[in-house]
Amino acid sequence: MADRESELIHRYFARSNARNDVALGIGDDAAVLDVPPGYQLVAAVDTIVEGVHFPVGTRADDVGHRALAVNLSDLAAMGAEPGWFTLALSLPAPDEGWLQAFSQGLLALAEAHGCALVGGDTVRGPLVITIHVMGLVECGRALRRAGARAGDLIYLSHMTGEASAGLAAIQRDLPGTQAVRVLQDKFLRPVPRVELGRALQCRATAAMDVSDGLLIDLERMCAASDLSAVLELDSSMLPAALVQTFARDEAWRFALTGGDDYELLFTAPADQVVPGLRIGRMDQGRGVQCLVDGATYPTRVRGYDHFADVS
Amino acid sequence: MADRESELIHRYFARSNARNDVALGIGDDAAVLDVPPGYQLVAAVDTIVEGVHFPVGTRADDVGHRALAVNLSDLAAMGAEPGWFTLALSLPAPDEGWLQAFSQGLLALAEAHGCALVGGDTVRGPLVITIHVMGLVECGRALRRAGARAGDLIYLSHMTGEASAGLAAIQRDLPGTQAVRVLQDKFLRPVPRVELGRALQCRATAAMDVSDGLLIDLERMCAASDLSAVLELDSSMLPAALVQTFARDEAWRFALTGGDDYELLFTAPADQVVPGLRIGRMDQGRGVQCLVDGATYPTRVRGYDHFADVS
């Protein structure tokens, strides 16, 4: 075929849901999009690499879901609503079965959030997926990492740890109990907290998503807000699937230093009612102190550092 | 270092030029950008892979330039002005010399076009660079591939072929004559035709950039506009560096089927004065007919198909 790339893109990706703010979508040199008055554009990018961010052999529909979910999570962390995305897909070969499943996983999540695929580039190479997502936020209302104040309480949308435990369960080939399946699903199918992010506008003082690990990401929020944090955690907060599958020490290691959860970490004044799990308090000073069941948890070994293992 | 990725990004990429429409730039979960009233957002994405789109061993500053240039070329083809971009960089190891040179090549071009880096993701993996560029166009004025009309004349910003000839010169390790250096530079340092694209607003009826080859890209424009095209070319149109380095037949092969030029291909009514090289005429019907020095050039073997060689 003379124009195989265009044909592939059209066959699997052109069914993306329409939005009437897409003046020009897939098929030209670029997309043309309408940003309504009163809104700002919110833009983020995330890349996932086979063998680095997901195991070789991960099902293509899970890869498609994950690639978009991690990006929608960035919009959620800003309190933005999803609008449009572009897809850059580097693929070893044009495997139609893989593309069909990948696009199904990707577009199902896109449709669930009303987010339209408006452009793409498909190239031959190692399996690397980059999605750039664009969303909209009411002018001046974006949630930032830098807005926390001393005395604010710290919340999570849901306790972290299940996703990294799920990855470990896949890598160690643990028997497929109900709990193990829950953990694996948390890794393979992260749920972007878009509705929560929207609800936190004007209520949270700072927000971010937990992608690299609770301790390291909280430290980033502290640095951005020029504050310290004290976490007060107890084992009743650990998700059931985690404690059913791993010993307590390992469960806490996943919860505090494991990545890939894509839960929202946010702060709010003590008198503000917000949905979420309260895990601590912001304070003056620097650094993160962590108490687990009343004992100090060492905070020196932290989350996922993308280059730490290759230098 | 606890947070090596953030540190790398800050060291090499945070110097990106400021624009006062960047409400929130690098360092949060997403960027927040102001789109002025009266403008539409234009968005495009392109990926380049080492060993596929540029030879292994290409200088890092050339890779950085090229990664952004191919994206700015998409904005040029829409008649849009560059605004902002995100960078997804998959890199085998955090080589600081490479990053320093890459960012220098990338940001020099960005600054020349007033285009601000507003987000990024750096991951460990094979060398793959994806840039998503966002620009602005006056409402309703974007140039499309689909607007050509029968009788319109066809133009190029500059004759194609030098870039693919330059790549061939690199791959064949040709002696570094002045002409060979000109060709190599056309491949390594493509010049996005942003100013020309802006000038073509309201003058050109259709536009696109030539990335995969003149014949295949013209065929795409014909398909989008539901027209045919007749090219009338003669050897006086071939760039000097091309005819000084390659035999006539091979020079025409580069000019008609070689990719990577990133020149603008556009159409305009016969009575419209436009800058550029006139190469043919649009007509009713389908397909592309090509005359070179009065003889029919076979149009069956065409440009670069990203997957043609792996299926």
Coordinates of C-alpha atoms in Angstrom, one line a residue:
Chain A
M1 CA 0.0 0.0 0.0
A2 CA 1.3 3.4 -0.9
D3 CA 0.2 5.2 2.2
R4 CA 0.1 2.6 4.9
E5 CA 0.6 4.9 7.8
S6 CA -2.3 7.1 7.0
E7 CA -4.5 4.1 6.5
L8 CA -3.5 2.6 9.8
I9 CA -4.2 5.8 11.7
H10 CA -7.6 6.2 10.0
R11 CA -8.6 2.6 10.6
Y12 CA -8.0 2.5 14.3
F13 CA -8.0 6.0 15.6
A14 CA -10.4 8.1 13.4
R15 CA -13.4 6.9 15.4
S16 CA -12.4 9.2 18.2
N17 CA -15.4 11.1 19.6
A18 CA -16.2 14.4 18.0
R19 CA -16.4 17.6 20.0
N20 CA -17.9 20.7 18.4
D21 CA -14.9 22.7 19.5
V22 CA -12.6 20.7 17.0
A23 CA -12.6 23.0 14.0
L24 CA -10.1 20.7 12.2
G25 CA -9.1 17.2 13.5
I26 CA -6.9 14.3 12.4
G27 CA -5.7 14.4 8.8
D28 CA -4.2 17.8 8.2
D29 CA -0.8 19.1 9.3
A30 CA -2.2 20.2 12.6
A31 CA -5.5 20.4 14.5
V32 CA -7.4 23.6 15.0
L33 CA -9.3 24.0 18.3
D34 CA -11.6 26.5 19.8
V35 CA -10.8 27.6 23.4
P36 CA -13.9 29.2 24.9
P37 CA -13.7 32.7 26.5
G38 CA -13.2 32.5 30.3
Y39 CA -11.0 29.5 30.1
Q40 CA -7.3 28.9 30.1
L41 CA -5.6 26.1 28.2
V42 CA -3.9 23.4 30.4
A43 CA -1.3 21.2 28.7
A44 CA 0.7 18.2 29.9
V45 CA 2.8 15.4 28.4
D46 CA 3.7 11.9 29.5
T47 CA 5.6 9.1 27.9
I48 CA 5.5 5.4 28.7
V49 CA 8.1 2.9 27.4
E50 CA 7.8 -0.8 27.2
G51 CA 10.0 -2.5 29.7
V52 CA 10.4 0.6 31.7
H53 CA 6.9 1.8 32.6
F54 CA 5.0 -1.4 31.9
P55 CA 6.3 -5.0 31.5
V56 CA 7.0 -6.5 28.1
G57 CA 3.9 -8.5 27.3
T58 CA 1.3 -6.2 28.9
R59 CA -2.0 -6.4 27.0
A60 CA -2.3 -3.8 24.3
D61 CA -5.7 -2.5 25.6
D62 CA -4.2 -2.0 29.1
V63 CA -1.2 -0.1 27.5
G64 CA -3.7 2.1 25.6
H65 CA -5.7 2.8 28.8
R66 CA -2.6 3.6 30.8
A67 CA -1.0 5.9 28.2
L68 CA -4.0 8.2 28.4
A69 CA -4.9 7.7 32.1
V70 CA -1.5 9.1 33.3
N71 CA -2.1 12.2 31.2
L72 CA -5.7 12.7 32.3
S73 CA -4.4 12.4 35.9
D74 CA -2.2 15.5 35.2
L75 CA -5.3 17.4 34.2
A76 CA -7.1 16.2 37.3
A77 CA -4.3 17.5 39.4
M78 CA -4.9 20.9 38.0
G79 CA -8.6 20.9 38.4
A80 CA -9.0 21.0 34.6
E81 CA -11.5 19.3 32.4
P82 CA -10.2 17.1 29.6
G83 CA -10.5 18.5 26.0
W84 CA -8.2 17.0 23.4
F85 CA -5.1 14.9 23.0
T86 CA -2.4 13.9 20.5
L87 CA -0.8 10.5 20.3
A88 CA 2.8 9.8 19.2
L89 CA 3.2 6.1 18.8
S90 CA 6.6 4.4 18.1
L91 CA 5.9 0.8 17.2
P92 CA 8.3 -2.0 16.1
A93 CA 5.9 -3.2 13.4
P94 CA 2.3 -2.4 12.2
D95 CA 0.7 -5.3 14.2
E96 CA -3.0 -4.9 13.4
G97 CA -4.2 -7.0 16.3
W98 CA -2.1 -5.0 18.7
L99 CA -3.2 -1.6 17.2
Q100 CA -6.9 -2.7 17.4
A101 CA -6.7 -3.6 21.1
F102 CA -4.5 -0.6 21.9
S103 CA -6.9 1.9 20.3
Q104 CA -9.9 0.2 22.0
G105 CA -8.3 0.7 25.4
L106 CA -7.2 4.2 24.6
L107 CA -10.4 5.4 23.0
A108 CA -12.7 3.9 25.6
L109 CA -11.1 6.0 28.3
A110 CA -11.0 9.0 26.0
E111 CA -14.8 8.7 25.4
A112 CA -15.5 8.3 29.1
H113 CA -13.9 11.7 29.7
G114 CA -15.1 13.4 26.5
C115 CA -11.5 13.8 25.3
A116 CA -11.0 13.9 21.6
L117 CA -7.9 12.5 19.7
V118 CA -7.0 15.4 17.4
G119 CA -3.6 14.4 16.0
G120 CA -0.9 11.8 15.9
D121 CA 2.3 10.5 14.6
T122 CA 3.1 6.8 14.0
V123 CA 6.7 5.9 13.5
R124 CA 8.7 2.7 13.4
G125 CA 10.8 2.2 16.5
P126 CA 10.8 0.7 19.9
L127 CA 7.4 0.6 21.7
V128 CA 7.1 4.1 23.2
I129 CA 3.9 6.0 23.6
T130 CA 3.7 9.7 24.2
I131 CA 0.4 11.5 24.8
H132 CA 0.1 15.2 25.1
V133 CA -3.2 16.2 26.6
M134 CA -4.9 19.5 26.6
G135 CA -7.7 20.6 28.8
L136 CA -9.6 23.7 30.0
V137 CA -9.8 25.4 33.3
E138 CA -11.8 28.4 34.4
C139 CA -9.4 31.5 34.3
G140 CA -7.3 31.7 37.5
R141 CA -8.7 28.5 39.1
A142 CA -6.0 26.0 38.2
L143 CA -4.8 24.0 41.2
R144 CA -1.0 24.2 41.7
R145 CA 1.6 22.5 43.9
A146 CA 2.6 25.8 45.3
G147 CA -0.5 27.0 47.1
A148 CA -0.3 25.0 50.4
R149 CA -0.3 27.0 53.7
A150 CA 1.1 26.1 57.1
G151 CA -1.7 24.4 59.1
D152 CA -3.4 23.0 56.0
L153 CA -4.4 19.4 56.2
I154 CA -3.0 16.9 53.7
Y155 CA -5.3 14.4 51.9
L156 CA -5.1 11.6 49.4
S157 CA -8.0 10.6 47.1
H158 CA -7.2 7.0 48.1
M159 CA -4.3 5.4 49.9
T160 CA -1.3 4.7 47.6
G161 CA 0.6 1.5 47.2
E162 CA -1.7 -0.8 45.4
A163 CA -0.4 0.0 41.9
S164 CA 3.3 -0.7 42.7
A165 CA 2.2 -3.8 44.7
G166 CA 0.3 -4.9 41.6
L167 CA 3.4 -4.5 39.4
A168 CA 5.4 -6.5 41.9
A169 CA 2.7 -9.2 41.8
I170 CA 3.0 -9.3 38.0
Q171 CA 6.8 -9.4 38.1
R172 CA 6.9 -12.1 40.8
D173 CA 4.1 -14.0 39.1
L174 CA 2.1 -14.3 42.3
P175 CA -0.9 -16.7 42.3
G176 CA -4.0 -14.9 41.0
T177 CA -6.1 -14.5 44.2
Q178 CA -8.9 -11.9 44.2
A179 CA -6.6 -9.5 46.1
V180 CA -3.8 -10.0 43.6
R181 CA -6.1 -9.3 40.8
V182 CA -7.3 -6.0 42.5
L183 CA -3.7 -4.9 42.8
Q184 CA -2.8 -5.8 39.2
D185 CA -5.8 -3.9 38.0
K186 CA -4.7 -0.8 40.0
F187 CA -1.4 -0.9 38.1
L188 CA -2.8 -1.8 34.7
R189 CA -5.9 0.4 34.8
P190 CA -5.2 3.6 36.8
V191 CA -8.3 5.7 37.3
P192 CA -7.6 9.4 36.7
R193 CA -9.4 11.5 39.4
V194 CA -10.8 14.0 37.0
E195 CA -14.1 14.6 38.8
L196 CA -12.4 15.0 42.2
G197 CA -10.0 17.5 40.7
R198 CA -12.8 19.5 39.3
A199 CA -14.6 19.4 42.7
L200 CA -11.4 20.6 44.5
Q201 CA -11.4 23.9 42.7
C202 CA -11.7 26.8 45.2
R203 CA -11.5 24.2 48.0
A204 CA -8.0 22.7 47.8
T205 CA -5.0 25.1 48.3
A206 CA -2.6 22.8 46.4
A207 CA -2.8 19.6 44.5
M208 CA -0.7 17.2 42.4
D209 CA -1.0 13.6 41.4
V210 CA 1.2 10.8 43.0
S211 CA 3.1 9.2 40.1
D212 CA 6.5 8.6 41.6
G213 CA 5.7 7.8 45.2
L214 CA 3.9 9.5 48.1
L215 CA 7.0 10.6 50.0
I216 CA 8.9 12.0 47.0
D217 CA 5.8 13.7 45.5
L218 CA 4.9 15.2 48.9
E219 CA 8.4 16.4 49.2
R220 CA 8.0 18.1 45.8
M221 CA 4.8 19.8 47.0
C222 CA 6.5 21.0 50.2
A223 CA 9.4 22.4 48.1
A224 CA 7.0 24.2 45.8
S225 CA 5.0 25.6 48.7
D226 CA 8.1 26.3 50.8
L227 CA 6.8 24.3 53.7
S228 CA 7.3 21.1 55.6
A229 CA 4.9 18.2 56.2
V230 CA 4.1 15.7 58.9
L231 CA 2.4 12.5 57.9
E232 CA 0.5 10.6 60.5
L233 CA -0.4 7.2 59.2
D234 CA -1.7 4.0 60.7
S235 CA -2.1 0.5 59.4
S236 CA -5.9 0.8 59.3
M237 CA -5.4 3.0 56.2
L238 CA -3.7 0.3 54.2
P239 CA -6.0 -1.0 51.4
A240 CA -7.3 -4.6 52.1
A241 CA -5.8 -6.1 49.0
L242 CA -2.4 -4.8 50.0
V243 CA -2.4 -6.3 53.5
Q244 CA -3.9 -9.5 52.3
T245 CA -1.0 -10.0 49.8
F246 CA 2.1 -8.5 51.4
A247 CA 3.6 -8.4 54.9
R248 CA 3.1 -5.1 56.8
D249 CA 6.6 -3.7 56.2
E250 CA 6.5 -4.4 52.5
A251 CA 2.9 -3.0 52.3
W252 CA 4.1 0.3 53.8
R253 CA 7.1 0.4 51.4
F254 CA 4.7 0.2 48.5
A255 CA 2.3 2.8 50.0
L256 CA 5.1 5.3 50.8
T257 CA 7.7 4.8 48.0
G258 CA 5.9 2.9 45.3
G259 CA 4.8 4.8 42.2
D260 CA 2.1 4.5 39.5
D261 CA -1.0 5.1 41.7
Y262 CA -2.1 8.4 40.1
E263 CA -4.1 9.3 43.2
L264 CA -4.5 13.0 44.0
L265 CA -2.4 14.5 46.8
F266 CA -3.9 17.8 48.0
T267 CA -4.1 20.2 50.9
A268 CA -7.0 22.2 52.3
P269 CA -7.6 24.5 55.2
A270 CA -8.6 22.6 58.4
D271 CA -12.1 24.1 58.3
Q272 CA -12.7 23.1 54.7
V273 CA -14.8 20.0 54.0
V274 CA -13.2 18.0 51.3
P275 CA -13.6 14.4 50.1
G276 CA -10.5 12.2 50.7
L277 CA -8.3 10.4 53.2
R278 CA -6.6 12.8 55.7
I279 CA -3.0 11.8 56.1
G280 CA -1.2 14.7 57.7
R281 CA -0.6 18.5 58.1
M282 CA 1.6 21.1 56.4
D283 CA 3.9 23.2 58.6
Q284 CA 6.6 25.9 58.5
G285 CA 10.1 24.6 57.7
R286 CA 11.4 22.1 55.2
G287 CA 11.2 18.3 54.6
V288 CA 8.8 15.5 55.2
Q289 CA 8.4 13.7 58.5
C290 CA 6.5 10.4 58.5
L291 CA 4.9 8.6 61.4
V292 CA 3.5 5.1 60.8
D293 CA 1.6 3.6 63.7
G294 CA 3.3 6.2 66.0
A295 CA 6.9 5.3 64.9
T296 CA 9.1 7.4 62.6
Y297 CA 9.4 6.0 59.1
P298 CA 12.7 6.6 57.4
T299 CA 12.2 9.1 54.6
R300 CA 15.6 8.9 52.9
V301 CA 14.8 6.0 50.6
R302 CA 12.0 7.4 48.4
G303 CA 10.1 6.9 45.2
Y304 CA 10.9 6.3 41.6
D305 CA 13.7 8.3 40.1
H306 CA 13.7 7.9 36.3
F307 CA 17.5 7.9 36.0
A308 CA 18.7 6.7 39.4
D309 CA 19.4 3.2 38.3
V310 CA 21.4 4.0 35.2
S311 CA 23.9 6.6 36.4
Chain B
M1 CA 20.6 12.7 44.1
A2 CA 17.0 12.2 45.2
D3 CA 15.4 13.9 42.4
R4 CA 17.7 13.6 39.5
E5 CA 15.1 13.9 36.7
S6 CA 13.7 17.3 37.9
E7 CA 17.2 18.6 38.4
L8 CA 18.2 17.6 34.8
I9 CA 15.2 19.2 33.3
H10 CA 15.8 22.4 35.3
R11 CA 19.4 22.6 34.5
Y12 CA 19.1 22.3 30.7
F13 CA 15.5 23.3 29.8
A14 CA 14.3 25.9 32.3
R15 CA 16.0 28.7 30.5
S16 CA 13.3 28.6 27.8
N17 CA 12.2 32.1 26.9
A18 CA 9.3 33.5 28.8
R19 CA 6.1 34.6 27.2
N20 CA 3.6 36.6 29.3
D21 CA 0.8 34.2 28.1
V22 CA 2.4 31.4 30.2
A23 CA 0.4 31.6 33.4
L24 CA 2.2 28.5 34.7
G25 CA 5.2 26.8 33.0
I26 CA 7.5 23.9 33.7
G27 CA 7.5 22.4 37.2
D28 CA 3.8 21.6 38.0
D29 CA 1.6 18.7 36.8
A30 CA 0.7 20.8 33.7
A31 CA 1.2 24.2 32.1
V32 CA -1.5 26.8 32.1
L33 CA -1.7 29.0 29.0
D34 CA -3.7 32.0 27.9
V35 CA -5.2 31.9 24.4
P36 CA -6.1 35.4 23.3
P37 CA -9.6 36.2 22.0
G38 CA -9.9 36.1 18.2
Y39 CA -7.5 33.2 17.9
Q40 CA -7.8 29.4 17.6
L41 CA -5.4 26.9 19.0
V42 CA -3.3 24.9 16.5
A43 CA -1.8 21.7 17.8
A44 CA 0.6 19.2 16.1
V45 CA 2.9 16.4 17.2
D46 CA 5.9 14.7 15.6
T47 CA 8.3 12.0 16.8
I48 CA 11.8 11.4 15.7
V49 CA 13.6 8.1 16.5
E50 CA 17.4 7.6 16.4
G51 CA 18.3 5.2 13.6
V52 CA 15.0 5.8 11.8
H53 CA 14.6 9.6 11.3
F54 CA 18.3 10.5 11.9
P55 CA 21.5 8.4 11.8
V56 CA 23.0 7.1 14.9
G57 CA 25.8 9.5 15.8
T58 CA 24.0 12.7 14.7
R59 CA 25.2 15.6 16.7
A60 CA 22.9 16.4 19.7
D61 CA 22.5 20.0 18.8
D62 CA 21.3 19.0 15.3
V63 CA 18.9 16.5 16.9
G64 CA 17.5 19.2 19.1
H65 CA 17.0 21.6 16.2
R66 CA 15.4 19.0 14.0
A67 CA 13.0 17.8 16.7
L68 CA 11.4 21.2 17.0
A69 CA 11.9 22.3 13.3
V70 CA 9.6 19.5 12.0
N71 CA 6.9 20.6 14.4
L72 CA 7.2 24.3 13.6
S73 CA 6.9 23.3 10.0
D74 CA 3.4 21.9 10.8
L75 CA 2.4 25.2 12.3
A76 CA 3.9 27.0 9.2
A77 CA 1.7 24.8 7.0
M78 CA -1.4 26.0 8.8
G79 CA -0.4 29.7 8.7
A80 CA -0.1 29.7 12.5
E81 CA 2.3 31.5 14.7
P82 CA 4.3 29.4 17.2
G83 CA 3.3 29.6 20.9
W84 CA 4.4 26.8 23.1
F85 CA 5.7 23.3 23.1
T86 CA 6.2 20.3 25.3
L87 CA 9.1 17.8 25.0
A88 CA 9.0 14.1 25.7
L89 CA 12.5 12.8 25.8
S90 CA 13.3 9.1 26.0
L91 CA 17.0 8.7 26.6
P92 CA 19.2 5.7 27.2
A93 CA 21.2 7.5 30.0
P94 CA 21.4 11.0 31.5
D95 CA 24.5 12.0 29.4
E96 CA 25.0 15.6 30.5
G97 CA 27.1 16.6 27.5
W98 CA 24.5 15.3 25.1
L99 CA 21.7 17.0 27.0
Q100 CA 23.5 20.3 27.1
A101 CA 24.1 20.2 23.3
F102 CA 20.6 19.0 22.6
S103 CA 18.9 21.7 24.6
Q104 CA 21.2 24.3 23.0
G105 CA 20.0 23.3 19.5
L106 CA 16.4 23.0 20.6
L107 CA 16.1 26.2 22.5
A108 CA 18.0 28.3 20.0
L109 CA 15.4 27.5 17.4
A110 CA 12.6 28.0 20.0
E111 CA 13.9 31.4 20.9
A112 CA 14.2 32.4 17.2
H113 CA 10.5 31.7 16.8
G114 CA 9.3 33.0 20.3
C115 CA 8.1 29.5 21.2
A116 CA 8.2 28.6 24.9
L117 CA 8.9 25.2 26.3
V118 CA 6.1 24.7 28.9
G119 CA 6.3 21.0 29.9
G120 CA 8.2 17.8 29.5
D121 CA 8.8 14.3 30.4
T122 CA 12.2 12.6 30.6
V123 CA 12.3 8.8 30.7
R124 CA 14.9 6.1 30.4
G125 CA 14.6 4.2 27.1
P126 CA 15.8 4.2 23.5
L127 CA 16.5 7.7 22.0
V128 CA 13.1 8.9 20.9
I129 CA 12.1 12.6 20.9
T130 CA 8.4 13.7 20.7
I131 CA 7.5 17.3 20.5
H132 CA 4.0 18.6 20.7
V133 CA 3.7 22.2 19.5
M134 CA 0.9 24.6 20.0
G135 CA 0.3 27.8 18.1
L136 CA -2.2 30.4 17.4
V137 CA -4.1 31.4 14.2
E138 CA -6.6 34.1 13.6
C139 CA -10.1 32.6 13.8
G140 CA -11.1 30.9 10.6
R141 CA -7.9 31.6 8.8
A142 CA -6.0 28.3 9.2
L143 CA -4.6 27.0 5.9
R144 CA -5.8 23.5 5.1
R145 CA -4.9 20.7 2.6
A146 CA -8.5 20.6 1.4
G147 CA -9.0 24.1 0.1
A148 CA -7.4 23.8 -3.4
R149 CA -9.6 24.6 -6.5
A150 CA -9.3 23.4 -10.1
G151 CA -7.2 25.8 -12.0
D152 CA -5.2 26.9 -8.9
L153 CA -1.4 27.0 -9.5
I154 CA 0.8 24.8 -7.3
Y155 CA 3.9 26.2 -5.6
L156 CA 6.8 25.1 -3.4
S157 CA 8.6 27.4 -1.0
H158 CA 11.9 26.0 -2.4
M159 CA 12.6 23.0 -4.6
T160 CA 12.6 19.7 -2.7
G161 CA 15.3 17.0 -2.7
E162 CA 18.3 18.5 -1.0
A163 CA 17.5 17.1 2.5
S164 CA 17.2 13.4 1.3
A165 CA 20.3 13.9 -0.8
G166 CA 22.0 15.2 2.3
L167 CA 21.0 12.1 4.2
A168 CA 22.3 9.9 1.4
A169 CA 25.6 11.9 1.4
I170 CA 25.9 11.2 5.2
Q171 CA 25.0 7.5 4.7
R172 CA 27.4 7.0 1.8
D173 CA 30.1 9.1 3.5
L174 CA 30.6 11.3 0.4
P175 CA 33.7 13.6 0.4
G176 CA 32.8 16.9 2.1
T177 CA 32.7 19.3 -0.8
Q178 CA 30.9 22.6 -0.4
A179 CA 27.8 21.2 -2.2
V180 CA 27.8 18.1 0.0
R181 CA 27.9 20.3 3.1
V182 CA 25.0 22.3 1.8
L183 CA 22.9 19.1 1.3
Q184 CA 23.8 17.7 4.7
D185 CA 22.9 20.9 6.4
K186 CA 19.5 20.9 4.6
F187 CA 18.9 17.5 6.2
L188 CA 20.3 18.2 9.6
R189 CA 18.9 21.8 10.0
P190 CA 15.6 22.1 8.2
V191 CA 14.2 25.6 8.2
P192 CA 10.5 25.8 9.1
R193 CA 8.8 28.2 6.8
V194 CA 6.8 30.0 9.5
E195 CA 7.0 33.5 8.1
L196 CA 5.9 32.3 4.6
G197 CA 3.0 30.4 6.2
R198 CA 1.8 33.5 7.9
A199 CA 2.2 35.5 4.7
L200 CA 0.1 32.9 2.8
Q201 CA -3.0 33.5 5.0
C202 CA -5.9 34.7 2.8
R203 CA -3.7 34.2 -0.3
A204 CA -3.1 30.4 -0.5
T205 CA -6.1 28.2 -1.0
A206 CA -4.4 25.1 0.4
A207 CA -1.1 24.3 2.1
M208 CA 0.9 21.5 3.7
D209 CA 4.5 20.8 4.4
V210 CA 6.5 18.2 2.4
S211 CA 7.8 15.8 4.9
D212 CA 7.5 12.4 3.1
G213 CA 8.2 13.4 -0.5
L214 CA 6.8 15.8 -3.0
L215 CA 4.7 13.3 -5.0
I216 CA 3.2 11.4 -2.1
D217 CA 2.4 14.7 -0.2
L218 CA 0.9 16.3 -3.3
E219 CA -1.2 13.2 -3.7
R220 CA -2.5 13.7 -0.2
M221 CA -3.4 17.3 -1.0
C222 CA -5.2 16.2 -4.1
A223 CA -7.1 13.6 -2.2
A224 CA -8.0 16.1 0.5
S225 CA -9.1 18.7 -2.1
D226 CA -10.8 16.0 -4.3
L227 CA -8.7 17.1 -7.3
S228 CA -5.9 16.0 -9.6
A229 CA -2.6 17.7 -10.2
V230 CA -0.2 18.1 -13.1
L231 CA 3.4 19.0 -12.3
E232 CA 5.5 20.6 -15.0
L233 CA 9.1 20.5 -13.9
D234 CA 12.4 21.1 -15.7
S235 CA 16.0 20.6 -14.7
S236 CA 16.7 24.3 -14.2
M237 CA 14.6 24.0 -11.0
L238 CA 17.0 21.6 -9.4
P239 CA 19.1 23.1 -6.6
A240 CA 22.7 23.6 -7.6
A241 CA 24.1 21.5 -4.7
L242 CA 22.0 18.6 -5.9
V243 CA 23.1 18.6 -9.5
Q244 CA 26.7 19.2 -8.5
T245 CA 26.6 16.0 -6.3
F246 CA 24.3 13.6 -8.0
A247 CA 23.5 12.5 -11.6
R248 CA 20.3 13.9 -13.1
D249 CA 18.2 10.8 -12.6
E250 CA 19.1 10.4 -9.0
A251 CA 18.7 14.2 -8.4
W252 CA 15.1 14.0 -9.6
R253 CA 14.5 10.9 -7.5
F254 CA 15.5 12.9 -4.4
A255 CA 13.4 15.9 -5.5
L256 CA 10.3 13.9 -6.2
T257 CA 10.3 11.0 -3.7
G258 CA 12.8 12.0 -1.0
G259 CA 11.5 13.2 2.3
D260 CA 12.6 15.5 5.1
D261 CA 12.6 18.8 3.2
Y262 CA 9.9 20.5 5.2
E263 CA 9.3 23.0 2.4
L264 CA 5.7 24.3 2.0
L265 CA 3.6 23.0 -0.8
F266 CA 0.7 25.3 -1.5
T267 CA -1.9 26.4 -4.1
A268 CA -3.2 29.8 -5.1
P269 CA -5.5 31.2 -7.7
A270 CA -3.7 32.0 -11.0
D271 CA -4.2 35.7 -10.5
Q272 CA -2.9 35.8 -6.9
V273 CA 0.7 37.0 -6.4
V274 CA 2.5 34.7 -4.0
P275 CA 6.2 34.1 -3.2
G276 CA 7.5 30.6 -4.2
L277 CA 8.4 28.3 -7.1
R278 CA 5.6 27.5 -9.4
I279 CA 5.5 23.8 -10.2
G280 CA 2.1 22.9 -11.6
R281 CA -1.6 23.2 -11.7
M282 CA -4.6 21.6 -9.9
D283 CA -7.4 20.1 -12.1
Q284 CA -10.6 18.1 -11.9
G285 CA -10.2 14.4 -11.5
R286 CA -7.8 12.3 -9.4
G287 CA -4.1 11.5 -9.2
V288 CA -0.9 13.2 -9.9
Q289 CA 0.7 13.5 -13.3
C290 CA 4.3 14.6 -13.4
L291 CA 6.3 15.9 -16.4
V292 CA 10.0 16.4 -16.1
D293 CA 11.7 18.2 -18.9
G294 CA 8.7 17.4 -21.0
A295 CA 8.7 13.6 -20.3
T296 CA 6.3 11.7 -18.1
Y297 CA 7.9 10.8 -14.7
P298 CA 6.6 7.5 -13.2
T299 CA 4.5 8.3 -10.2
R300 CA 4.1 4.8 -8.8
V301 CA 7.2 4.7 -6.6
R302 CA 6.8 7.4 -4.1
G303 CA 8.0 8.9 -0.9
Y304 CA 8.6 7.7 2.6
D305 CA 6.1 5.3 4.1
H306 CA 6.8 4.8 7.8
F307 CA 5.9 1.1 7.8
A308 CA 6.4 0.1 4.2
D309 CA 9.8 -1.6 4.9
V310 CA 8.8 -3.6 7.9
S311 CA 5.7 -5.4 6.8

